[in-house]
Amino acid sequence: MTTSEKAKILIVDDLADNRLALKMVLKREGYRILEAENGEDCLKIVEKAVPDLILLDAMMPGISGYQVAKVIKEDLKHIYLPIIMITALNQIDDKVKALDTGIDDFISKPFDRVELRARIKSLLRLKKYNEQLIHINKVVVALANAIEARDPYTFGHTERVAQYALLLAEKINMTPEEKEQVHLGAIIHDIGKISVSESILNKPGPLTCEEWEVMRKHPEIGYNILKPMGISEGVLRVVLEHQEKLDGSGYPLKLVKEQISLASQVVMIADIFDALTSDRPYKKAYSFDKATKILVEEAIAGKLDIKLVNIFIEAIKQEGERDLA
């Protein structure tokens, strides 16, 4: 079967005649059709039926198409769900507003049938490619978990780092795409440790200079392992940069300040906090107060962003208060 025969397309428009016109075009292409006459119904169908693409009217009673798109795209599991907005509005401001909410394409009414078919096929191809990347990501995550399991002291470390990093990402209003980079980057940031022997990973005392040289190579090794797999550049940068410091004292590239991506800085803070508050072969877990004091000291010394550190500490405190409530 072709991609078009398999694809489910959700048409969202409050006018039945508009939905019928779109259905007539799409059925000739073999698409399966779902319909919604308002934004509320659209959101329900997205959760239950999971369409492959949405054709969305901008102006509807109740929830507008812009609001619907924003809700859908803010949910990480729907981030790659293509949405085409079809509307009579044709001002630049309307198009910018649509794109800002996560709309993937924009077609003005009355629509051209050939153009509509072409854009749908293009976005469905892109969706298929993204799904292949998601599959690759799952394989990579499984590999990262297997590597982490070699060290009983760091088991669960990447999941905790991902949770801490996403908490900070939320507080600084990162986009859904940036949050995805932070999450996956945090999960696989230590994948390069596949090259590090267990005798070094589990050593109870300080590492020798030679052992540190081996350890310092793991970000670059991880980057080189992942680069041919089609992992996004934003995630690759987290893997490569998570041990950098803003003052250039980190490794492996000794980057400074803006040379380090925001996603990398977010994961960097989360990674340090979890290392400080976890048992390791060479130390016991530090208290929250001691760990956050060290984070602040690192920021004052120019190694971390003081604003991000303060936001992170406040966010962790709030989470702790919620857990105790």
PDB file of C-alpha atoms in Angstrom:
ATOM      1  CA  MET A   1       0.000   0.000   0.000  1.00  0.00           C
ATOM      2  CA  THR A   2       1.178   3.561  -0.636  1.00  0.00           C
ATOM      3  CA  THR A   3       1.731   6.135   2.063  1.00  0.00           C
ATOM      4  CA  SER A   4      -1.442   7.967   1.011  1.00  0.00           C
ATOM      5  CA  GLU A   5      -3.594   4.783   1.315  1.00  0.00           C
ATOM      6  CA  LYS A   6      -2.391   4.250   4.861  1.00  0.00           C
ATOM      7  CA  ALA A   7      -2.527   7.825   6.102  1.00  0.00           C
ATOM      8  CA  LYS A   8      -5.332   9.133   8.347  1.00  0.00           C
ATOM      9  CA  ILE A   9      -6.121  12.801   7.847  1.00  0.00           C
ATOM     10  CA  LEU A  10      -8.220  14.789  10.302  1.00  0.00           C
ATOM     11  CA  ILE A  11     -10.236  17.657   8.779  1.00  0.00           C
ATOM     12  CA  VAL A  12     -11.181  20.321  11.318  1.00  0.00           C
ATOM     13  CA  ASP A  13     -13.665  22.976  10.173  1.00  0.00           C
ATOM     14  CA  ASP A  14     -16.932  24.239  11.647  1.00  0.00           C
ATOM     15  CA  LEU A  15     -18.529  24.426   8.162  1.00  0.00           C
ATOM     16  CA  ALA A  16     -19.735  21.110   6.725  1.00  0.00           C
ATOM     17  CA  ASP A  17     -19.373  22.352   3.115  1.00  0.00           C
ATOM     18  CA  ASN A  18     -15.683  23.103   3.688  1.00  0.00           C
ATOM     19  CA  ARG A  19     -15.099  19.635   5.150  1.00  0.00           C
ATOM     20  CA  LEU A  20     -16.916  18.057   2.202  1.00  0.00           C
ATOM     21  CA  ALA A  21     -14.767  19.943  -0.334  1.00  0.00           C
ATOM     22  CA  LEU A  22     -11.598  18.687   1.341  1.00  0.00           C
ATOM     23  CA  LYS A  23     -12.936  15.127   1.621  1.00  0.00           C
ATOM     24  CA  MET A  24     -13.644  15.001  -2.102  1.00  0.00           C
ATOM     25  CA  VAL A  25     -10.017  15.846  -2.852  1.00  0.00           C
ATOM     26  CA  LEU A  26      -8.488  13.528  -0.274  1.00  0.00           C
ATOM     27  CA  LYS A  27     -10.595  10.432  -0.961  1.00  0.00           C
ATOM     28  CA  ARG A  28      -9.342  10.385  -4.551  1.00  0.00           C
ATOM     29  CA  GLU A  29      -5.831  10.016  -3.086  1.00  0.00           C
ATOM     30  CA  GLY A  30      -6.820   7.036  -0.931  1.00  0.00           C
ATOM     31  CA  TYR A  31      -6.562   8.807   2.433  1.00  0.00           C
ATOM     32  CA  ARG A  32      -8.689   7.739   5.375  1.00  0.00           C
ATOM     33  CA  ILE A  33     -10.707  10.693   6.631  1.00  0.00           C
ATOM     34  CA  LEU A  34     -11.578  11.816  10.138  1.00  0.00           C
ATOM     35  CA  GLU A  35     -13.698  14.897  10.832  1.00  0.00           C
ATOM     36  CA  ALA A  36     -14.158  17.421  13.631  1.00  0.00           C
ATOM     37  CA  GLU A  37     -16.376  20.497  13.565  1.00  0.00           C
ATOM     38  CA  ASN A  38     -14.663  22.328  16.414  1.00  0.00           C
ATOM     39  CA  GLY A  39     -11.425  22.530  18.376  1.00  0.00           C
ATOM     40  CA  GLU A  40     -12.678  20.519  21.351  1.00  0.00           C
ATOM     41  CA  ASP A  41     -13.619  17.549  19.150  1.00  0.00           C
ATOM     42  CA  CYS A  42     -10.289  17.830  17.337  1.00  0.00           C
ATOM     43  CA  LEU A  43      -8.312  17.472  20.570  1.00  0.00           C
ATOM     44  CA  LYS A  44     -10.381  14.430  21.604  1.00  0.00           C
ATOM     45  CA  ILE A  45      -9.817  12.728  18.236  1.00  0.00           C
ATOM     46  CA  VAL A  46      -6.077  13.454  18.322  1.00  0.00           C
ATOM     47  CA  GLU A  47      -5.804  11.610  21.647  1.00  0.00           C
ATOM     48  CA  LYS A  48      -7.983   8.642  20.645  1.00  0.00           C
ATOM     49  CA  ALA A  49      -7.423   8.101  16.923  1.00  0.00           C
ATOM     50  CA  VAL A  50      -3.971   9.702  16.439  1.00  0.00           C
ATOM     51  CA  PRO A  51      -4.216  11.015  12.860  1.00  0.00           C
ATOM     52  CA  ASP A  52      -1.206  11.211  10.562  1.00  0.00           C
ATOM     53  CA  LEU A  53      -1.924  14.815   9.539  1.00  0.00           C
ATOM     54  CA  ILE A  54      -4.406  17.568  10.428  1.00  0.00           C
ATOM     55  CA  LEU A  55      -6.046  20.091   8.103  1.00  0.00           C
ATOM     56  CA  LEU A  56      -7.085  22.842  10.496  1.00  0.00           C
ATOM     57  CA  ASP A  57      -9.331  25.856  10.040  1.00  0.00           C
ATOM     58  CA  ALA A  58      -8.079  29.000  11.800  1.00  0.00           C
ATOM     59  CA  MET A  59     -11.331  30.676  12.857  1.00  0.00           C
ATOM     60  CA  MET A  60     -13.858  28.449  14.631  1.00  0.00           C
ATOM     61  CA  PRO A  61     -16.374  28.966  17.453  1.00  0.00           C
ATOM     62  CA  GLY A  62     -14.887  28.198  20.877  1.00  0.00           C
ATOM     63  CA  ILE A  63     -11.244  27.205  20.622  1.00  0.00           C
ATOM     64  CA  SER A  64      -9.547  28.752  17.588  1.00  0.00           C
ATOM     65  CA  GLY A  65      -7.306  26.785  15.258  1.00  0.00           C
ATOM     66  CA  TYR A  66      -4.313  28.665  16.644  1.00  0.00           C
ATOM     67  CA  GLN A  67      -5.124  27.519  20.192  1.00  0.00           C
ATOM     68  CA  VAL A  68      -5.724  23.943  19.054  1.00  0.00           C
ATOM     69  CA  ALA A  69      -2.360  23.801  17.287  1.00  0.00           C
ATOM     70  CA  LYS A  70      -0.583  25.196  20.349  1.00  0.00           C
ATOM     71  CA  VAL A  71      -2.112  22.557  22.653  1.00  0.00           C
ATOM     72  CA  ILE A  72      -1.237  19.725  20.276  1.00  0.00           C
ATOM     73  CA  LYS A  73       2.341  20.819  19.638  1.00  0.00           C
ATOM     74  CA  GLU A  74       3.080  21.416  23.329  1.00  0.00           C
ATOM     75  CA  ASP A  75       2.496  17.704  23.934  1.00  0.00           C
ATOM     76  CA  LEU A  76       5.834  16.003  23.188  1.00  0.00           C
ATOM     77  CA  LYS A  77       4.167  12.869  21.851  1.00  0.00           C
ATOM     78  CA  HIS A  78       2.499  14.937  19.102  1.00  0.00           C
ATOM     79  CA  ILE A  79       5.415  17.196  18.293  1.00  0.00           C
ATOM     80  CA  TYR A  80       5.885  15.600  14.843  1.00  0.00           C
ATOM     81  CA  LEU A  81       2.177  15.477  13.982  1.00  0.00           C
ATOM     82  CA  PRO A  82       1.925  17.657  10.820  1.00  0.00           C
ATOM     83  CA  ILE A  83      -0.675  20.446  10.862  1.00  0.00           C
ATOM     84  CA  ILE A  84      -1.694  22.456   7.799  1.00  0.00           C
ATOM     85  CA  MET A  85      -3.793  25.530   8.515  1.00  0.00           C
ATOM     86  CA  ILE A  86      -6.353  26.303   5.826  1.00  0.00           C
ATOM     87  CA  THR A  87      -7.932  29.733   6.172  1.00  0.00           C
ATOM     88  CA  ALA A  88      -9.247  32.755   4.327  1.00  0.00           C
ATOM     89  CA  LEU A  89      -6.927  34.953   6.397  1.00  0.00           C
ATOM     90  CA  ASN A  90      -3.958  35.907   4.250  1.00  0.00           C
ATOM     91  CA  GLN A  91      -2.142  38.697   6.064  1.00  0.00           C
ATOM     92  CA  ILE A  92       1.522  38.210   6.975  1.00  0.00           C
ATOM     93  CA  ASP A  93       0.636  38.593  10.656  1.00  0.00           C
ATOM     94  CA  ASP A  94      -1.824  35.698  10.365  1.00  0.00           C
ATOM     95  CA  LYS A  95       0.819  33.456   8.844  1.00  0.00           C
ATOM     96  CA  VAL A  96       3.403  34.411  11.458  1.00  0.00           C
ATOM     97  CA  LYS A  97       0.883  33.723  14.235  1.00  0.00           C
ATOM     98  CA  ALA A  98       0.146  30.312  12.727  1.00  0.00           C
ATOM     99  CA  LEU A  99       3.796  29.368  12.437  1.00  0.00           C
ATOM    100  CA  ASP A 100       4.491  30.541  15.997  1.00  0.00           C
ATOM    101  CA  THR A 101       1.894  28.093  17.344  1.00  0.00           C
ATOM    102  CA  GLY A 102       3.624  25.162  15.656  1.00  0.00           C
ATOM    103  CA  ILE A 103       1.728  25.007  12.364  1.00  0.00           C
ATOM    104  CA  ASP A 104       3.820  23.176   9.757  1.00  0.00           C
ATOM    105  CA  ASP A 105       2.267  24.723   6.655  1.00  0.00           C
ATOM    106  CA  PHE A 106      -0.247  27.377   5.678  1.00  0.00           C
ATOM    107  CA  ILE A 107      -2.703  27.334   2.728  1.00  0.00           C
ATOM    108  CA  SER A 108      -5.103  30.143   1.914  1.00  0.00           C
ATOM    109  CA  LYS A 109      -8.731  29.663   0.880  1.00  0.00           C
ATOM    110  CA  PRO A 110      -9.867  28.973  -1.730  1.00  0.00           C
ATOM    111  CA  PHE A 111      -7.248  26.234  -1.835  1.00  0.00           C
ATOM    112  CA  ASP A 112      -5.626  24.863  -4.956  1.00  0.00           C
ATOM    113  CA  ARG A 113      -6.146  21.086  -5.167  1.00  0.00           C
ATOM    114  CA  VAL A 114      -2.784  20.330  -6.734  1.00  0.00           C
ATOM    115  CA  GLU A 115      -0.952  22.449  -4.163  1.00  0.00           C
ATOM    116  CA  LEU A 116      -2.884  20.850  -1.280  1.00  0.00           C
ATOM    117  CA  ARG A 117      -2.097  17.309  -2.450  1.00  0.00           C
ATOM    118  CA  ALA A 118       1.585  18.144  -2.903  1.00  0.00           C
ATOM    119  CA  ARG A 119       1.948  19.722   0.518  1.00  0.00           C
ATOM    120  CA  ILE A 120       0.181  16.836   2.232  1.00  0.00           C
ATOM    121  CA  LYS A 121       2.462  14.293   0.556  1.00  0.00           C
ATOM    122  CA  SER A 122       5.526  16.334   1.469  1.00  0.00           C
ATOM    123  CA  LEU A 123       4.565  16.551   5.165  1.00  0.00           C
ATOM    124  CA  LEU A 124       3.673  12.858   5.324  1.00  0.00           C
ATOM    125  CA  ARG A 125       7.122  11.990   3.948  1.00  0.00           C
ATOM    126  CA  LEU A 126       8.676  14.230   6.601  1.00  0.00           C
ATOM    127  CA  LYS A 127       6.558  12.553   9.304  1.00  0.00           C
ATOM    128  CA  LYS A 128       7.745   9.120   8.176  1.00  0.00           C
ATOM    129  CA  TYR A 129      11.356  10.313   8.365  1.00  0.00           C
ATOM    130  CA  ASN A 130      10.794  11.698  11.863  1.00  0.00           C
ATOM    131  CA  GLU A 131       9.239   8.399  12.962  1.00  0.00           C
ATOM    132  CA  GLN A 132      12.355   6.596  11.758  1.00  0.00           C
ATOM    133  CA  LEU A 133      14.446   8.995  13.855  1.00  0.00           C
ATOM    134  CA  ILE A 134      12.233   8.280  16.872  1.00  0.00           C
ATOM    135  CA  HIS A 135      12.896   4.566  16.396  1.00  0.00           C
ATOM    136  CA  ILE A 136      16.627   5.247  16.231  1.00  0.00           C
ATOM    137  CA  ASN A 137      16.342   7.353  19.375  1.00  0.00           C
ATOM    138  CA  LYS A 138      14.694   4.461  21.225  1.00  0.00           C
ATOM    139  CA  VAL A 139      17.525   2.134  20.218  1.00  0.00           C
ATOM    140  CA  VAL A 140      20.078   4.695  21.365  1.00  0.00           C
ATOM    141  CA  VAL A 141      18.288   5.150  24.706  1.00  0.00           C
ATOM    142  CA  ALA A 142      18.293   1.384  25.239  1.00  0.00           C
ATOM    143  CA  LEU A 143      22.038   1.359  24.545  1.00  0.00           C
ATOM    144  CA  ALA A 144      22.559   4.250  26.981  1.00  0.00           C
ATOM    145  CA  ASN A 145      20.651   2.370  29.697  1.00  0.00           C
ATOM    146  CA  ALA A 146      22.749  -0.743  29.090  1.00  0.00           C
ATOM    147  CA  ILE A 147      25.939   1.304  29.460  1.00  0.00           C
ATOM    148  CA  GLU A 148      24.668   2.941  32.641  1.00  0.00           C
ATOM    149  CA  ALA A 149      23.910  -0.471  34.141  1.00  0.00           C
ATOM    150  CA  ARG A 150      27.655  -1.250  34.094  1.00  0.00           C
ATOM    151  CA  ASP A 151      28.030   1.142  37.021  1.00  0.00           C
ATOM    152  CA  PRO A 152      25.713   0.332  39.954  1.00  0.00           C
ATOM    153  CA  TYR A 153      26.416   3.735  41.485  1.00  0.00           C
ATOM    154  CA  THR A 154      25.031   5.641  38.500  1.00  0.00           C
ATOM    155  CA  PHE A 155      22.011   3.410  37.771  1.00  0.00           C
ATOM    156  CA  GLY A 156      19.050   5.739  37.203  1.00  0.00           C
ATOM    157  CA  HIS A 157      21.351   8.738  36.810  1.00  0.00           C
ATOM    158  CA  THR A 158      20.287   9.622  33.262  1.00  0.00           C
ATOM    159  CA  GLU A 159      16.571   9.428  34.056  1.00  0.00           C
ATOM    160  CA  ARG A 160      17.032  11.718  37.034  1.00  0.00           C
ATOM    161  CA  VAL A 161      19.151  14.145  35.005  1.00  0.00           C
ATOM    162  CA  ALA A 162      16.441  14.186  32.327  1.00  0.00           C
ATOM    163  CA  GLN A 163      13.762  14.982  34.924  1.00  0.00           C
ATOM    164  CA  TYR A 164      15.836  17.754  36.498  1.00  0.00           C
ATOM    165  CA  ALA A 165      16.731  19.185  33.090  1.00  0.00           C
ATOM    166  CA  LEU A 166      13.115  19.193  31.883  1.00  0.00           C
ATOM    167  CA  LEU A 167      12.076  20.927  35.099  1.00  0.00           C
ATOM    168  CA  LEU A 168      14.543  23.729  34.375  1.00  0.00           C
ATOM    169  CA  ALA A 169      13.569  23.784  30.680  1.00  0.00           C
ATOM    170  CA  GLU A 170       9.942  24.352  31.702  1.00  0.00           C
ATOM    171  CA  LYS A 171      10.877  27.196  34.035  1.00  0.00           C
ATOM    172  CA  ILE A 172      12.798  29.079  31.334  1.00  0.00           C
ATOM    173  CA  ASN A 173      10.044  28.526  28.734  1.00  0.00           C
ATOM    174  CA  MET A 174      12.037  26.510  26.224  1.00  0.00           C
ATOM    175  CA  THR A 175      10.141  25.487  23.093  1.00  0.00           C
ATOM    176  CA  PRO A 176       8.802  21.919  22.689  1.00  0.00           C
ATOM    177  CA  GLU A 177      11.626  21.199  20.246  1.00  0.00           C
ATOM    178  CA  GLU A 178      14.225  22.481  22.708  1.00  0.00           C
ATOM    179  CA  LYS A 179      12.666  20.448  25.518  1.00  0.00           C
ATOM    180  CA  GLU A 180      12.917  17.340  23.358  1.00  0.00           C
ATOM    181  CA  GLN A 181      16.600  18.083  22.743  1.00  0.00           C
ATOM    182  CA  VAL A 182      17.129  18.530  26.487  1.00  0.00           C
ATOM    183  CA  HIS A 183      15.283  15.313  27.346  1.00  0.00           C
ATOM    184  CA  LEU A 184      16.970  13.026  24.822  1.00  0.00           C
ATOM    185  CA  GLY A 185      20.333  14.726  25.306  1.00  0.00           C
ATOM    186  CA  ALA A 186      20.107  14.131  29.054  1.00  0.00           C
ATOM    187  CA  ILE A 187      19.189  10.465  28.591  1.00  0.00           C
ATOM    188  CA  ILE A 188      22.124   9.719  26.272  1.00  0.00           C
ATOM    189  CA  HIS A 189      24.694  12.308  27.437  1.00  0.00           C
ATOM    190  CA  ASP A 190      27.035   9.672  28.867  1.00  0.00           C
ATOM    191  CA  ILE A 191      26.800   7.167  26.016  1.00  0.00           C
ATOM    192  CA  GLY A 192      30.492   7.722  25.258  1.00  0.00           C
ATOM    193  CA  LYS A 193      31.324   5.965  28.535  1.00  0.00           C
ATOM    194  CA  ILE A 194      31.041   2.735  26.563  1.00  0.00           C
ATOM    195  CA  SER A 195      34.744   3.364  25.913  1.00  0.00           C
ATOM    196  CA  VAL A 196      35.597   3.664  29.629  1.00  0.00           C
ATOM    197  CA  SER A 197      36.565   0.521  31.530  1.00  0.00           C
ATOM    198  CA  GLU A 198      34.579  -0.521  34.610  1.00  0.00           C
ATOM    199  CA  SER A 199      37.755  -0.299  36.672  1.00  0.00           C
ATOM    200  CA  ILE A 200      37.744   3.463  36.027  1.00  0.00           C
ATOM    201  CA  LEU A 201      33.967   3.934  36.291  1.00  0.00           C
ATOM    202  CA  ASN A 202      33.808   2.103  39.639  1.00  0.00           C
ATOM    203  CA  LYS A 203      37.114   3.220  41.104  1.00  0.00           C
ATOM    204  CA  PRO A 204      36.600   4.048  44.822  1.00  0.00           C
ATOM    205  CA  GLY A 205      39.364   6.661  44.957  1.00  0.00           C
ATOM    206  CA  PRO A 206      40.613   9.599  42.878  1.00  0.00           C
ATOM    207  CA  LEU A 207      41.457   8.943  39.233  1.00  0.00           C
ATOM    208  CA  THR A 208      45.053   9.148  38.050  1.00  0.00           C
ATOM    209  CA  CYS A 209      46.036  11.626  35.346  1.00  0.00           C
ATOM    210  CA  GLU A 210      45.964   8.818  32.776  1.00  0.00           C
ATOM    211  CA  GLU A 211      42.518   7.680  33.918  1.00  0.00           C
ATOM    212  CA  TRP A 212      41.213  11.234  33.733  1.00  0.00           C
ATOM    213  CA  GLU A 213      42.460  11.471  30.163  1.00  0.00           C
ATOM    214  CA  VAL A 214      40.357   8.413  29.305  1.00  0.00           C
ATOM    215  CA  MET A 215      37.308   9.820  31.114  1.00  0.00           C
ATOM    216  CA  ARG A 216      37.587  13.207  29.436  1.00  0.00           C
ATOM    217  CA  LYS A 217      37.239  11.619  26.005  1.00  0.00           C
ATOM    218  CA  HIS A 218      33.739  10.242  26.595  1.00  0.00           C
ATOM    219  CA  PRO A 219      31.753  13.290  25.343  1.00  0.00           C
ATOM    220  CA  GLU A 220      33.569  13.314  22.006  1.00  0.00           C
ATOM    221  CA  ILE A 221      33.351   9.529  21.663  1.00  0.00           C
ATOM    222  CA  GLY A 222      29.614   9.708  22.357  1.00  0.00           C
ATOM    223  CA  TYR A 223      29.222  12.434  19.739  1.00  0.00           C
ATOM    224  CA  ASN A 224      31.099  10.364  17.137  1.00  0.00           C
ATOM    225  CA  ILE A 225      29.028   7.256  17.898  1.00  0.00           C
ATOM    226  CA  LEU A 226      25.729   9.127  17.489  1.00  0.00           C
ATOM    227  CA  LYS A 227      26.500  11.461  14.576  1.00  0.00           C
ATOM    228  CA  PRO A 228      26.019   8.845  11.793  1.00  0.00           C
ATOM    229  CA  MET A 229      22.653   7.796  13.280  1.00  0.00           C
ATOM    230  CA  GLY A 230      20.745  10.911  12.227  1.00  0.00           C
ATOM    231  CA  ILE A 231      20.394  12.286  15.754  1.00  0.00           C
ATOM    232  CA  SER A 232      19.525  16.004  15.687  1.00  0.00           C
ATOM    233  CA  GLU A 233      22.344  18.505  15.975  1.00  0.00           C
ATOM    234  CA  GLY A 234      20.822  19.966  19.137  1.00  0.00           C
ATOM    235  CA  VAL A 235      20.980  16.588  20.901  1.00  0.00           C
ATOM    236  CA  LEU A 236      24.476  15.897  19.581  1.00  0.00           C
ATOM    237  CA  ARG A 237      25.641  19.190  21.061  1.00  0.00           C
ATOM    238  CA  VAL A 238      24.315  18.202  24.491  1.00  0.00           C
ATOM    239  CA  VAL A 239      26.286  14.948  24.315  1.00  0.00           C
ATOM    240  CA  LEU A 240      29.422  16.785  23.222  1.00  0.00           C
ATOM    241  CA  GLU A 241      29.129  19.845  25.478  1.00  0.00           C
ATOM    242  CA  HIS A 242      27.683  18.583  28.775  1.00  0.00           C
ATOM    243  CA  GLN A 243      31.119  18.680  30.473  1.00  0.00           C
ATOM    244  CA  GLU A 244      32.047  22.150  29.201  1.00  0.00           C
ATOM    245  CA  LYS A 245      32.109  25.188  31.511  1.00  0.00           C
ATOM    246  CA  LEU A 246      31.342  28.826  30.692  1.00  0.00           C
ATOM    247  CA  ASP A 247      34.864  29.925  31.658  1.00  0.00           C
ATOM    248  CA  GLY A 248      36.526  27.468  29.261  1.00  0.00           C
ATOM    249  CA  SER A 249      37.728  25.095  31.991  1.00  0.00           C
ATOM    250  CA  GLY A 250      35.569  22.181  30.852  1.00  0.00           C
ATOM    251  CA  TYR A 251      36.178  19.472  28.284  1.00  0.00           C
ATOM    252  CA  PRO A 252      36.636  18.234  25.594  1.00  0.00           C
ATOM    253  CA  LEU A 253      36.630  21.479  23.541  1.00  0.00           C
ATOM    254  CA  LYS A 254      37.142  24.124  26.271  1.00  0.00           C
ATOM    255  CA  LEU A 255      34.214  26.143  24.935  1.00  0.00           C
ATOM    256  CA  VAL A 256      33.224  29.434  26.581  1.00  0.00           C
ATOM    257  CA  LYS A 257      29.930  31.187  27.268  1.00  0.00           C
ATOM    258  CA  GLU A 258      27.676  31.468  24.184  1.00  0.00           C
ATOM    259  CA  GLN A 259      29.660  28.771  22.395  1.00  0.00           C
ATOM    260  CA  ILE A 260      27.832  26.297  24.639  1.00  0.00           C
ATOM    261  CA  SER A 261      24.183  25.743  23.657  1.00  0.00           C
ATOM    262  CA  LEU A 262      21.402  26.569  26.114  1.00  0.00           C
ATOM    263  CA  ALA A 263      20.238  22.931  26.064  1.00  0.00           C
ATOM    264  CA  SER A 264      23.758  21.828  26.997  1.00  0.00           C
ATOM    265  CA  GLN A 265      23.883  24.320  29.866  1.00  0.00           C
ATOM    266  CA  VAL A 266      20.541  23.069  31.198  1.00  0.00           C
ATOM    267  CA  VAL A 267      21.688  19.441  31.127  1.00  0.00           C
ATOM    268  CA  MET A 268      25.063  20.462  32.596  1.00  0.00           C
ATOM    269  CA  ILE A 269      23.413  21.898  35.725  1.00  0.00           C
ATOM    270  CA  ALA A 270      21.090  18.915  36.111  1.00  0.00           C
ATOM    271  CA  ASP A 271      24.001  16.495  35.662  1.00  0.00           C
ATOM    272  CA  ILE A 272      26.133  18.188  38.318  1.00  0.00           C
ATOM    273  CA  PHE A 273      23.248  18.348  40.792  1.00  0.00           C
ATOM    274  CA  ASP A 274      22.476  14.655  40.443  1.00  0.00           C
ATOM    275  CA  ALA A 275      26.158  13.713  40.775  1.00  0.00           C
ATOM    276  CA  LEU A 276      26.378  15.765  43.965  1.00  0.00           C
ATOM    277  CA  THR A 277      23.216  14.323  45.511  1.00  0.00           C
ATOM    278  CA  SER A 278      23.966  10.672  44.628  1.00  0.00           C
ATOM    279  CA  ASP A 279      26.270   8.104  46.218  1.00  0.00           C
ATOM    280  CA  ARG A 280      29.391   7.464  44.179  1.00  0.00           C
ATOM    281  CA  PRO A 281      32.319   5.046  44.779  1.00  0.00           C
ATOM    282  CA  TYR A 282      34.450   7.962  45.977  1.00  0.00           C
ATOM    283  CA  LYS A 283      31.861   9.849  48.091  1.00  0.00           C
ATOM    284  CA  LYS A 284      28.493   9.750  49.832  1.00  0.00           C
ATOM    285  CA  ALA A 285      25.561  11.797  48.554  1.00  0.00           C
ATOM    286  CA  TYR A 286      25.610  15.444  49.597  1.00  0.00           C
ATOM    287  CA  SER A 287      22.596  17.108  51.200  1.00  0.00           C
ATOM    288  CA  PHE A 288      20.403  19.408  49.140  1.00  0.00           C
ATOM    289  CA  ASP A 289      21.841  22.462  50.885  1.00  0.00           C
ATOM    290  CA  LYS A 290      25.452  21.430  50.298  1.00  0.00           C
ATOM    291  CA  ALA A 291      24.793  20.492  46.666  1.00  0.00           C
ATOM    292  CA  THR A 292      23.055  23.770  45.867  1.00  0.00           C
ATOM    293  CA  LYS A 293      25.782  25.718  47.655  1.00  0.00           C
ATOM    294  CA  ILE A 294      28.348  24.071  45.376  1.00  0.00           C
ATOM    295  CA  LEU A 295      26.246  24.936  42.307  1.00  0.00           C
ATOM    296  CA  VAL A 296      26.114  28.584  43.361  1.00  0.00           C
ATOM    297  CA  GLU A 297      29.862  28.618  44.030  1.00  0.00           C
ATOM    298  CA  GLU A 298      30.476  27.186  40.552  1.00  0.00           C
ATOM    299  CA  ALA A 299      28.273  29.909  39.069  1.00  0.00           C
ATOM    300  CA  ILE A 300      30.003  32.689  41.019  1.00  0.00           C
ATOM    301  CA  ALA A 301      33.332  31.320  39.765  1.00  0.00           C
ATOM    302  CA  GLY A 302      32.049  31.744  36.194  1.00  0.00           C
ATOM    303  CA  LYS A 303      31.648  28.061  35.364  1.00  0.00           C
ATOM    304  CA  LEU A 304      27.829  27.984  35.282  1.00  0.00           C
ATOM    305  CA  ASP A 305      25.159  30.538  34.436  1.00  0.00           C
ATOM    306  CA  ILE A 306      24.087  32.098  37.744  1.00  0.00           C
ATOM    307  CA  LYS A 307      20.591  32.918  36.474  1.00  0.00           C
ATOM    308  CA  LEU A 308      19.972  29.327  35.356  1.00  0.00           C
ATOM    309  CA  VAL A 309      21.384  27.972  38.622  1.00  0.00           C
ATOM    310  CA  ASN A 310      19.089  30.166  40.725  1.00  0.00           C
ATOM    311  CA  ILE A 311      16.031  29.228  38.668  1.00  0.00           C
ATOM    312  CA  PHE A 312      16.984  25.550  38.950  1.00  0.00           C
ATOM    313  CA  ILE A 313      17.414  25.686  42.732  1.00  0.00           C
ATOM    314  CA  GLU A 314      14.071  27.441  43.183  1.00  0.00           C
ATOM    315  CA  ALA A 315      12.366  24.887  40.913  1.00  0.00           C
ATOM    316  CA  ILE A 316      13.822  21.958  42.879  1.00  0.00           C
ATOM    317  CA  LYS A 317      12.684  23.554  46.139  1.00  0.00           C
ATOM    318  CA  GLN A 318       9.160  23.945  44.784  1.00  0.00           C
ATOM    319  CA  GLU A 319       9.084  20.329  43.650  1.00  0.00           C
ATOM    320  CA  GLY A 320      10.202  19.206  47.099  1.00  0.00           C
ATOM    321  CA  GLU A 321       7.497  21.286  48.764  1.00  0.00           C
ATOM    322  CA  ARG A 322       4.871  19.767  46.467  1.00  0.00           C
ATOM    323  CA  ASP A 323       6.058  16.242  47.286  1.00  0.00           C
ATOM    324  CA  LEU A 324       5.756  16.984  51.025  1.00  0.00           C
ATOM    325  CA  ALA A 325       2.329  18.597  50.709  1.00  0.00           C
TER     326      ALA A 325
END
